[in-house]
Structures are given as structure tokens and as C-alpha cells.
Tab-separated table of C-alpha atoms in Angstrom:
chain	number	residue	atom	x	y	z
A	1	MET	CA	231.345	131.750	162.681
A	2	LYS	CA	228.250	133.616	163.818
A	3	ILE	CA	226.043	136.196	162.098
A	4	ASN	CA	222.639	137.779	162.586
A	5	ASN	CA	220.171	135.703	160.586
A	6	GLU	CA	218.377	138.715	159.088
A	7	VAL	CA	221.652	140.156	157.773
A	8	LEU	CA	222.551	136.896	156.022
A	9	LYS	CA	219.027	136.434	154.639
A	10	THR	CA	218.975	139.947	153.201
A	11	TYR	CA	222.317	139.321	151.495
A	12	LEU	CA	221.131	136.030	149.974
A	13	LYS	CA	217.729	137.426	148.937
A	14	GLN	CA	219.467	140.193	147.005
A	15	ILE	CA	221.374	137.532	145.065
A	16	ASN	CA	218.297	135.324	144.642
A	17	CYS	CA	216.201	138.213	143.227
A	18	ASN	CA	212.896	136.610	144.225
A	19	ASN	CA	213.738	133.170	142.799
A	20	ILE	CA	215.410	134.364	139.585
A	21	ILE	CA	218.866	133.052	140.547
A	22	ASN	CA	219.345	129.756	142.385
A	23	GLU	CA	222.774	128.500	141.324
A	24	VAL	CA	225.456	130.474	143.180
A	25	LYS	CA	229.015	130.346	144.404
A	26	LEU	CA	229.595	132.142	147.689
A	27	ASN	CA	233.269	132.897	148.176
A	28	PHE	CA	234.238	133.306	151.838
A	29	GLU	CA	237.315	135.469	151.270
A	30	GLU	CA	239.516	137.245	153.791
A	31	ASN	CA	237.435	140.438	153.753
A	32	GLY	CA	234.023	138.752	153.687
A	33	ILE	CA	231.634	136.984	151.317
A	34	SER	CA	231.577	137.804	147.619
A	35	CYS	CA	229.326	136.546	144.846
A	36	LEU	CA	229.289	137.280	141.112
A	37	VAL	CA	226.546	135.466	139.226
A	38	MET	CA	224.347	135.698	136.133
A	39	ASN	CA	220.961	134.128	135.447
A	40	GLN	CA	220.580	131.457	132.753
A	41	GLU	CA	218.994	133.901	130.278
A	42	ASN	CA	221.951	136.299	130.638
A	43	THR	CA	219.573	139.162	131.369
A	44	ILE	CA	220.791	140.033	134.862
A	45	MET	CA	224.161	139.991	136.592
A	46	VAL	CA	224.499	140.315	140.361
A	47	SER	CA	227.595	141.250	142.312
A	48	ASN	CA	227.159	141.274	146.072
A	49	LYS	CA	229.729	141.593	148.850
A	50	LEU	CA	229.159	141.303	152.591
A	51	ALA	CA	231.968	142.524	154.842
A	52	ASN	CA	233.477	140.242	157.481
A	53	SER	CA	232.578	142.906	160.063
A	54	ASN	CA	229.016	141.508	159.949
A	55	PHE	CA	230.287	138.275	161.528
A	56	ILE	CA	231.520	137.187	164.921
A	57	GLY	CA	234.543	134.913	164.590
A	58	TYR	CA	234.665	135.162	160.794
A	59	GLU	CA	236.583	132.422	158.960
A	60	LYS	CA	238.043	132.424	155.445
A	61	SER	CA	236.517	129.076	154.463
A	62	GLY	CA	236.647	129.011	150.661
A	63	ILE	CA	233.784	128.553	148.240
A	64	ILE	CA	230.291	127.341	149.138
A	65	VAL	CA	228.159	126.288	146.164
A	66	THR	CA	224.413	125.654	146.032
A	67	ASP	CA	221.989	124.988	143.189
A	68	ASN	CA	218.978	125.804	145.377
A	69	LEU	CA	219.424	129.211	146.955
A	70	SER	CA	215.658	129.603	147.357
A	71	LEU	CA	215.567	126.544	149.637
A	72	LEU	CA	218.472	127.845	151.711
A	73	ILE	CA	216.592	131.117	152.255
A	74	LYS	CA	213.475	129.182	153.322
A	75	ILE	CA	215.580	127.239	155.812
A	76	LEU	CA	216.987	130.455	157.252
A	77	ASP	CA	213.391	131.651	157.715
A	78	ARG	CA	213.116	128.930	160.383
A	79	PHE	CA	215.832	130.568	162.483
A	80	ASP	CA	215.796	133.688	164.659
A	81	GLY	CA	218.513	135.912	166.050
A	82	ASP	CA	222.163	134.978	165.655
A	83	ILE	CA	223.076	131.751	163.872
A	84	ASN	CA	226.247	129.695	163.587
A	85	ILE	CA	227.300	128.567	160.113
A	86	LYS	CA	230.055	126.117	159.231
A	87	LYS	CA	231.109	124.267	156.094
A	88	ASP	CA	231.797	120.574	156.714
A	89	GLU	CA	232.798	118.838	153.451
A	90	ASN	CA	229.596	118.812	151.334
A	91	LEU	CA	227.395	120.191	154.117
A	92	LEU	CA	226.580	123.663	155.324
A	93	LYS	CA	225.707	123.364	159.008
A	94	ILE	CA	223.419	126.011	160.453
A	95	SER	CA	222.455	126.197	164.122
A	96	ASN	CA	221.300	128.317	167.028
A	97	ASP	CA	220.471	127.444	170.620
A	98	ASN	CA	217.409	125.355	169.781
A	99	ARG	CA	217.635	124.302	166.121
A	100	GLU	CA	220.157	122.658	163.779
A	101	CYS	CA	220.171	122.122	160.018
A	102	GLU	CA	222.410	120.324	157.529
A	103	PHE	CA	222.131	121.747	154.007
A	104	ILE	CA	223.674	119.788	151.127
A	105	LEU	CA	226.129	121.679	148.917
A	106	VAL	CA	227.224	120.883	145.369
A	107	SER	CA	230.631	120.732	143.703
A	108	GLU	CA	232.375	123.915	142.581
A	109	ASP	CA	232.427	122.503	139.029
A	110	PHE	CA	228.622	122.395	138.968
A	111	ILE	CA	228.350	126.129	138.249
A	112	GLU	CA	230.299	127.990	135.586
A	113	ASP	CA	232.278	130.974	136.839
A	114	VAL	CA	231.328	134.522	135.859
A	115	LYS	CA	234.705	136.099	135.214
A	116	LYS	CA	234.158	139.777	135.967
A	117	MET	CA	231.770	142.697	135.908
A	118	PRO	CA	231.641	144.506	132.547
A	119	ASN	CA	233.367	147.872	132.418
A	120	LEU	CA	230.522	150.222	131.534
A	121	GLU	CA	230.662	154.022	131.516
A	122	TYR	CA	227.546	156.061	132.259
A	123	LYS	CA	226.962	159.785	131.950
A	124	ASN	CA	223.680	159.605	133.858
A	125	ILE	CA	223.860	158.549	137.502
A	126	LEU	CA	220.879	159.504	139.630
A	127	LYS	CA	219.954	158.782	143.228
A	128	ILE	CA	216.401	157.832	144.121
A	129	ASP	CA	214.565	155.896	146.826
A	130	SER	CA	213.918	152.269	145.884
A	131	LYS	CA	210.308	152.536	147.123
A	132	THR	CA	209.674	155.347	144.639
A	133	ILE	CA	210.778	153.147	141.734
A	134	LEU	CA	208.906	150.104	143.018
A	135	ASP	CA	205.708	152.096	143.459
A	136	SER	CA	205.840	153.199	139.815
A	137	LEU	CA	206.570	149.662	138.628
A	138	LYS	CA	203.446	148.453	140.435
A	139	ASN	CA	201.468	150.366	137.820
A	140	SER	CA	202.188	147.401	135.558
A	141	ASP	CA	199.835	145.306	137.713
A	142	ILE	CA	196.963	147.717	137.042
A	143	VAL	CA	196.982	148.316	133.289
A	144	GLU	CA	194.676	145.906	131.462
A	145	ASP	CA	196.923	144.739	128.648
A	146	LYS	CA	199.695	142.238	129.150
A	147	PHE	CA	203.142	143.668	128.550
A	148	SER	CA	206.717	142.899	129.515
A	149	GLU	CA	208.614	146.144	129.061
A	150	VAL	CA	208.719	149.253	131.195
A	151	LYS	CA	210.075	152.429	129.656
A	152	LEU	CA	212.430	154.672	131.598
A	153	GLU	CA	212.874	158.120	130.106
A	154	LEU	CA	215.230	160.856	131.203
A	155	LYS	CA	214.030	164.283	130.131
A	156	ASP	CA	215.979	167.240	131.477
A	157	LYS	CA	215.309	167.109	135.253
A	158	THR	CA	212.647	164.384	135.181
A	159	LEU	CA	212.656	160.582	135.325
A	160	ILE	CA	209.576	159.260	133.525
A	161	ILE	CA	208.423	155.679	134.133
A	162	GLU	CA	205.829	154.401	131.645
A	163	CYS	CA	203.884	151.143	132.105
A	164	GLY	CA	201.512	149.783	129.475
A	165	TYR	CA	201.074	149.546	125.712
A	166	THR	CA	197.481	150.657	125.024
A	167	ASN	CA	196.350	151.491	128.540
A	168	LYS	CA	199.200	153.423	130.129
A	169	ILE	CA	200.160	154.822	133.506
A	170	ILE	CA	203.022	157.319	133.400
A	171	ASP	CA	204.784	158.556	136.531
A	172	LYS	CA	207.056	161.606	136.562
A	173	HIS	CA	209.737	162.028	139.216
A	174	LYS	CA	211.473	165.387	139.553
A	175	LEU	CA	215.263	165.271	139.859
A	176	LYS	CA	217.777	167.791	141.175
A	177	ASP	CA	220.137	167.597	138.213
A	178	LYS	CA	219.645	167.840	134.471
A	179	TYR	CA	220.364	164.783	132.319
A	180	GLU	CA	220.537	163.993	128.601
A	181	ASN	CA	217.221	163.074	126.995
A	182	PHE	CA	216.641	159.442	125.958
A	183	THR	CA	214.342	156.466	126.524
A	184	VAL	CA	215.333	152.899	127.353
A	185	GLY	CA	213.252	149.830	128.205
A	186	PHE	CA	213.626	146.863	130.545
A	187	ASN	CA	211.756	143.730	131.503
A	188	VAL	CA	209.298	144.990	134.096
A	189	GLU	CA	209.156	141.800	136.192
A	190	LEU	CA	212.932	141.549	136.318
A	191	LEU	CA	213.185	145.140	137.449
A	192	LYS	CA	210.497	144.693	140.114
A	193	LYS	CA	212.114	141.563	141.508
A	194	THR	CA	215.509	143.226	141.849
A	195	ILE	CA	214.522	146.656	143.137
A	196	SER	CA	212.232	145.069	145.774
A	197	THR	CA	215.277	143.513	147.477
A	198	ILE	CA	216.759	146.932	148.310
A	199	GLU	CA	215.757	149.429	150.980
A	200	GLY	CA	216.526	153.123	150.933
A	201	GLU	CA	218.329	155.228	148.360
A	202	VAL	CA	219.894	153.555	145.323
A	203	GLU	CA	221.928	154.749	142.371
A	204	LEU	CA	220.519	154.207	138.891
A	205	HIS	CA	223.147	154.258	136.149
A	206	LEU	CA	221.386	154.876	132.837
A	207	GLY	CA	222.579	155.231	129.276
A	208	LYS	CA	221.158	154.959	125.773
A	209	ASN	CA	221.486	151.380	124.462
A	210	LEU	CA	223.157	150.353	127.729
A	211	PRO	CA	221.999	147.975	130.451
A	212	LEU	CA	220.674	149.435	133.680
A	213	LYS	CA	223.103	149.392	136.583
A	214	ILE	CA	221.615	149.555	140.083
A	215	VAL	CA	224.055	150.260	142.907
A	216	LYS	CA	223.612	150.099	146.680
A	217	ILE	CA	226.747	150.620	148.766
A	218	THR	CA	226.879	150.741	152.559
A	219	ASP	CA	229.667	150.451	155.113
A	220	ASN	CA	229.058	146.685	155.335
A	221	SER	CA	227.974	145.638	151.844
A	222	ASN	CA	228.320	146.387	148.110
A	223	LEU	CA	225.456	145.412	145.793
A	224	PHE	CA	225.406	145.795	142.004
A	225	TYR	CA	222.713	144.717	139.556
A	226	ILE	CA	223.215	144.919	135.793
A	227	ILE	CA	219.975	144.407	133.835
A	228	ALA	CA	219.870	144.038	130.059
A	229	SER	CA	217.938	146.670	128.108
A	230	ARG	CA	215.062	145.719	125.793
A	231	LEU	CA	214.628	148.754	123.522
A	232	GLU	CA	216.845	150.393	120.936
């Protein structure tokens, strides 16, 4: 089967979350590729689906398992344009007109299955551009003191993003709708590494004492991140 290399790389980078997750099962189902995975610290869950319409000559070829997703992405960086991919026993074969690669896969038993996404209900669902969030999170690189948590606060029609413990930078983003007032915190590096994989508008699902759910749905893909909260 054939696919544009950039489309496949984007899909895999969203799962990889900038080297956070490397052990994955990619299920080539009838409707496309699906992946449900959690990092070893159980702080982030990723569900990502890529429709078969992204492929030419798509094949339902079962499960492909790797323990080194970062390396696979680096290999794909060596290809341009459309690529052919094929599973051949314990190998994933990747090729185009002038380059071929054989990437070693691991057994399905190597990685424990994540059964299902948790059923979480949120009253606060807001839409915002991913670049807006990422720009505010970059404030964490500027404040002098070392810290790991970023505070997200909903206050009426404003999303407030606070970085820093002693030295602080606080951004305020006006929203169209009014939301309940509360503050919740998350690991700032984890949030930066996930949100940087997404372009355009995203949905943030926020709730008091609940994990953050980030959603990006298009005609050809469904991406969900669930990130554990750090503050009561």
C-alpha cells in the first residue's frame, strides 16, 4: 500500500509525542490505522486513527508492533513524496523509487494492550488554536525558577495560563462562551510536547480534578490526548 510520507509521519509523531512514547501497536484495520497507547508513567494516553482514504491500495494487514517509534520516524525522514509500506513477517518494508528500508518489528506480546479510553464527562469544552496554547507554554522557558506545573484557569469568559512559581508570566485568552471557574494544573513539558504535534484549532476538555482531554478531529483522522492533572 502507498501513502504520502508526510501524512504518515505526522500521524506517528502525534503518537510519539516528541519521544515520550516509543512502544506502540499499530492496528491496520478495515477502516484504517488505529492506535491506543499509554506512556510508562501512566500520565498520558493517546488514541489516534488514520482513515484508509489516506492510502492508495490500502490493505487490512493486522497489527504492527515497534518498541522504537522514534527510530521509525527518523527513517521516514529519509524519504520524500509517496512511499510504499508492507509488513513481511517481522519486517516493515518501506520504499520509494530510489530508496528501500527494512525495519525490524517486535512481537505483539511485547507490549501490553490498553483496553479502552476512559469515559469522562466534561462541562467545559473550548476551542482554541494550538499555536495560542503553545505560545503561552513557552513562557515556562523564560521564567528563572525551575518548575514542572502549568496552571490552567477558567474564569468566566477567560482562559488563564500561568507559568512559574516565584517569577510568573500569566497569559489571558478571551473566550466566546462563559465557563465555570476553577484552576487545574498539568506537567508543562508533557503539555508542550503534545500540543506541538497539532496544527490548527483543537478542543480542550477541562474539568476540576479531571485530566485534560485534547481533541483534534478531521475528515481523515481522529486524535485524542488524555493528560493527567497535577493539582487538586
